[in-house]
Coordinates of C-alpha atoms in Angstrom, one line a residue:
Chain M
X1 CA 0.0 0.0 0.0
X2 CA 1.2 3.5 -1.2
X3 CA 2.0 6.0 2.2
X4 CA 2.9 9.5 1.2
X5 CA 4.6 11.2 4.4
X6 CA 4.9 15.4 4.0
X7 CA 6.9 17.1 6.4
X8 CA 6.6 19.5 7.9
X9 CA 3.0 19.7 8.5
X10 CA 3.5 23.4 9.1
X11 CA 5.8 26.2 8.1
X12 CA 6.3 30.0 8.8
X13 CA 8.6 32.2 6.8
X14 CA 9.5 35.7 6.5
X15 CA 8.7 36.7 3.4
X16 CA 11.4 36.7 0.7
X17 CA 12.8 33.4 2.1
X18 CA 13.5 30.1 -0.1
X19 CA 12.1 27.4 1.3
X20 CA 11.9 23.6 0.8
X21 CA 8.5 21.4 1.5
X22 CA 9.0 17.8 1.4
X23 CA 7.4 14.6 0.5
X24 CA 8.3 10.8 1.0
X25 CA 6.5 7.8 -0.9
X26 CA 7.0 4.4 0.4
X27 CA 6.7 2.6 -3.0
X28 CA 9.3 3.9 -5.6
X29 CA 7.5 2.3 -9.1
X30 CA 5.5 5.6 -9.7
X31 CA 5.2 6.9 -13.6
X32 CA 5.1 10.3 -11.9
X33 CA 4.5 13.0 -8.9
X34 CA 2.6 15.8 -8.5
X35 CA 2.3 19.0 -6.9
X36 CA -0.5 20.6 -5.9
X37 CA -1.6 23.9 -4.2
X38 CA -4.6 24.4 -1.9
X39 CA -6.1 27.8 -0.4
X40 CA -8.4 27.7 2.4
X41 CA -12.0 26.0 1.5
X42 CA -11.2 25.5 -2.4
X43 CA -10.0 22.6 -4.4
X44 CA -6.7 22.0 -5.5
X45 CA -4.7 23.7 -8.4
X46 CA -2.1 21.5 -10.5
X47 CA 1.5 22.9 -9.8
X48 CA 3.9 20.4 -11.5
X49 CA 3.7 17.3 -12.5
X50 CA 7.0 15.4 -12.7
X51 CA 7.7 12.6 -14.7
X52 CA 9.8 9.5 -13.1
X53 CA 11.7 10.2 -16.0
X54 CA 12.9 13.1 -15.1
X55 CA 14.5 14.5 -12.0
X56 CA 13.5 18.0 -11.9
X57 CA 10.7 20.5 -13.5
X58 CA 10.3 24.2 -13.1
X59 CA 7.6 26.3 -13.2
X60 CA 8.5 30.4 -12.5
X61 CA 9.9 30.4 -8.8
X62 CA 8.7 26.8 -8.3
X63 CA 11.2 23.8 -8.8
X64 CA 10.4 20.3 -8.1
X65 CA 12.8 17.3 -8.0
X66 CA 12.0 13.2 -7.6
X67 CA 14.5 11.3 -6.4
X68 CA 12.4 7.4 -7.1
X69 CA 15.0 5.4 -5.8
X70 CA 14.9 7.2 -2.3
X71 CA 11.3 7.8 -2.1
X72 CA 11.3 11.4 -2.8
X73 CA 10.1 14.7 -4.0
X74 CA 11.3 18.2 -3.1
X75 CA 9.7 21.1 -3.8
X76 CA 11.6 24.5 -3.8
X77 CA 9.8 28.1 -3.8
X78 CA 12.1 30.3 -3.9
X79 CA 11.7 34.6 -3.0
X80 CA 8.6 33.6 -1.3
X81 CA 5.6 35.8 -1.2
X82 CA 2.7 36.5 0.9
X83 CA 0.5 35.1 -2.2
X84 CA 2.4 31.9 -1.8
X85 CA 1.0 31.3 1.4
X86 CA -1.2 27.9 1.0
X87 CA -1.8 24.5 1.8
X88 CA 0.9 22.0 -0.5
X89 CA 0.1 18.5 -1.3
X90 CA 2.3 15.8 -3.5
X91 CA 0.3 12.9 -5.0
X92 CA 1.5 9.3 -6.5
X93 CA -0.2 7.1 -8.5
X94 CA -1.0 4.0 -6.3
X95 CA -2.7 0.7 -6.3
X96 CA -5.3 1.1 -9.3
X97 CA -5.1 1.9 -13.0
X98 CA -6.4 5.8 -11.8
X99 CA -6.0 5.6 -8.5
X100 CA -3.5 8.2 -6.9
X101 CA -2.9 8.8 -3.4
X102 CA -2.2 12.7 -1.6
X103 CA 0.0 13.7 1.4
X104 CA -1.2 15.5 4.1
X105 CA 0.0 18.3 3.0
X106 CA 2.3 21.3 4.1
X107 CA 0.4 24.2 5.3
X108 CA 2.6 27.1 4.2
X109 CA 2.1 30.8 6.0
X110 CA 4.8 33.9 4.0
X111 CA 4.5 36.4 6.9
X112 CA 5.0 39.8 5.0
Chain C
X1 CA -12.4 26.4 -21.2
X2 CA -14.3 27.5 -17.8
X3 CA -12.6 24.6 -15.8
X4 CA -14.3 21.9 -13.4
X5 CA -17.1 23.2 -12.1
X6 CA -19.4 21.6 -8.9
X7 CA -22.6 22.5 -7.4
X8 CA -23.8 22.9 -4.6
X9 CA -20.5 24.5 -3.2
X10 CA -21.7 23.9 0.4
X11 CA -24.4 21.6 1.9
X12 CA -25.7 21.5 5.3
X13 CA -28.2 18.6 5.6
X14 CA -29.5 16.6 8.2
X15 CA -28.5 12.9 9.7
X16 CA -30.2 10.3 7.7
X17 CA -31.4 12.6 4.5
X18 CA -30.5 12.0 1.0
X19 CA -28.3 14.4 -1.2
X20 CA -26.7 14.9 -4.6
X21 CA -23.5 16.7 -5.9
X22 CA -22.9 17.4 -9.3
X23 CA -20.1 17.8 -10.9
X24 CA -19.2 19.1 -14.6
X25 CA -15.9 19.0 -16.3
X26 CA -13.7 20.6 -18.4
X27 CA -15.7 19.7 -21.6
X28 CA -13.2 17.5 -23.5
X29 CA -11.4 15.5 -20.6
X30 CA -12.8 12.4 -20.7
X31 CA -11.5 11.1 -17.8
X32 CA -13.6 11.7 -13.8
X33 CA -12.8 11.6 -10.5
X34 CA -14.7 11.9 -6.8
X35 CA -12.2 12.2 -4.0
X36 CA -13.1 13.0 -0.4
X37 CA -11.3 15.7 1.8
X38 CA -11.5 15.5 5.4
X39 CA -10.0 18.6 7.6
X40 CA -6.7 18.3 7.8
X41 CA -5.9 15.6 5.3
X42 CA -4.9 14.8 2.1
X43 CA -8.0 14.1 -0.6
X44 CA -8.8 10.3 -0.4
X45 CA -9.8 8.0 -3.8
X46 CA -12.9 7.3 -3.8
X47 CA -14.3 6.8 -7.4
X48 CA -12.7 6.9 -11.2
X49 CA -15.0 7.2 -14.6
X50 CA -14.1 6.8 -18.2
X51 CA -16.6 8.2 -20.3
X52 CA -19.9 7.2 -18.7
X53 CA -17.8 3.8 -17.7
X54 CA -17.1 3.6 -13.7
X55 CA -13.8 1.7 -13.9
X56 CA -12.6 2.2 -10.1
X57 CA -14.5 2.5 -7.0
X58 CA -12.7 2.4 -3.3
X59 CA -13.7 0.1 -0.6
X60 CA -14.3 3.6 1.5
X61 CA -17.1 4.2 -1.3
X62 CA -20.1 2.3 0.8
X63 CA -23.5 1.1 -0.4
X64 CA -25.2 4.3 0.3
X65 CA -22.8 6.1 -2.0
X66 CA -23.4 5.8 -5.9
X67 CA -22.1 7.7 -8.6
X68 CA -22.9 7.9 -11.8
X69 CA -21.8 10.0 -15.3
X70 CA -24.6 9.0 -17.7
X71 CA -23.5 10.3 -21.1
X72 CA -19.9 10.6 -20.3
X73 CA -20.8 14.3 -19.6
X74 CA -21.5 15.8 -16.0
X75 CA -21.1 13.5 -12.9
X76 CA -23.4 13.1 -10.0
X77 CA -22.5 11.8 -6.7
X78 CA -25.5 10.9 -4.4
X79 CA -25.0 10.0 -0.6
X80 CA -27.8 8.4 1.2
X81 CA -29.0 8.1 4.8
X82 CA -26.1 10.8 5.3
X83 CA -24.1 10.1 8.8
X84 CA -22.3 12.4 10.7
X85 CA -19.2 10.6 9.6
X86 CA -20.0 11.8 5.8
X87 CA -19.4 15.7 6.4
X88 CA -16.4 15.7 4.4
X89 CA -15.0 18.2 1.3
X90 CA -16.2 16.4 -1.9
X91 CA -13.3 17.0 -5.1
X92 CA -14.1 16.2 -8.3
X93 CA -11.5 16.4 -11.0
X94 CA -10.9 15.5 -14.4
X95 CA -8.2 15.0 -17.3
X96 CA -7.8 14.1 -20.6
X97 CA -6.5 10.6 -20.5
X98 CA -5.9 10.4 -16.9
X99 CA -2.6 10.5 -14.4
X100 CA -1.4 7.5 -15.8
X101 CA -0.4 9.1 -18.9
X102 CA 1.0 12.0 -17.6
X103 CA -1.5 14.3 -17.8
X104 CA -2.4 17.1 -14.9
X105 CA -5.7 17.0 -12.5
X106 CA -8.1 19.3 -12.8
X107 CA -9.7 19.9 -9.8
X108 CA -13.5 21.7 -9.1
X109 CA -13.9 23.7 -5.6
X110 CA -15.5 21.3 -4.0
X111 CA -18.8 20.7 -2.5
X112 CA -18.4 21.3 1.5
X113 CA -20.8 18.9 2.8
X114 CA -22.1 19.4 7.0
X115 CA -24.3 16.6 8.7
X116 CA -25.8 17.5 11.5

């Protein structure tokens, strides 16, 4: 069974700071990860979506690696902004054909 | 393109009624999903369409949940004899031709669900 570990479950950052959120999967054969973002009460928006063919994608200020072997995905804001302040949460495929499975997430506040 | 989009956003029902969610997505994806968000966690599985074909459904999907997608088009998700244990934050989302392949989740707002 796919178990998807983020940590930490909360962060608080001055704004401008880089910062790394974190997320561990205990079975490596995944075909990809992805990143999501999720404000307060609304559904989740698609950040990056890495394939386990690659080891990194970028997307503006937003940088994502997957290390497969290890069980791991980074993701790396940097110059953080108020506006990035949000709930994060990786997801793997798992199990079925469709099926994928989310972290927890990492609750994110950028303190301006 | 006016993305995934669910009604009701929020529901407030009582213990042991009957309700329905509906969900409509981004018109050419092809591929449906209903996931379940509890406070404080991570959306969970709980059912996967193709067209109008359910392919997937999670053992946390119970008799008084059905789901159906009749025309490949919108989705509706009904719930009934509602528990407590149901108030939840119901996703929908939809692609293309689906994770597997590589292809982004789109994800609605959500339908906030309280049973009281």
């Amino acid at each position: 069974k796919q178990e998807v570990t983020q940590i930490p479950a909360a962060l608080s950052v001055p704004e401008g700071e880089n910062l790394v959120l974190n997320c561990s999967f205990t079975d490596s054969a995944i075909y990809n990860l992805q990143w999501f973002r999720q404000d307060p009460g609304k559904g989740l928006t698609s950040l990056l979506l890495i394939q386990s063919s690659q080891r990194e994608q970028t997307s503006g200020r937003l940088n994502a690696s997957l290390d497969k072997s290890s069980g791991r995905s980074t993701l790396y804001i940097a110059a953080s902004q108020p506006g990035d302040s949000a709930t994060y949460l990786c997801a793997v495929p798992s199990g079925g054909y469709q099926k994928v499975t989310f972290g927890t997430g990492t609750k994110l506040q950028v303190i301006p | 393109d006016t993305g995934v989009s669910q009604d009701p956003r929020h529901k407030i029902t009582k213990r042991g009624q009957n309700v329905t969610f509906r969900c409509d997505p981004i018109s050419e994806h092809n591929r449906l999903y209903w996931y379940r968000q509890t406070l404080g966690q991570g959306p969970e599985f709980l059912t996967y369409f193709q067209n109008e074909a359910q392919l997937e459904k999670s053992r946390l999907l119970s008799d008084r949940f059905s789901a159906e997608r009749p025309k490949g088009s919108f989705s509706t998700l009904e719930i009934q004899r509602t528990e407590q244990g149901d108030s939840a934050m119901y996703l929908c989302a939809s692609s293309f031709r689906g994770f597997s392949t590589n292809e982004k989740l789109f994800f609605g707002s959500g339908t906030q669900l309280s049973v009281l």
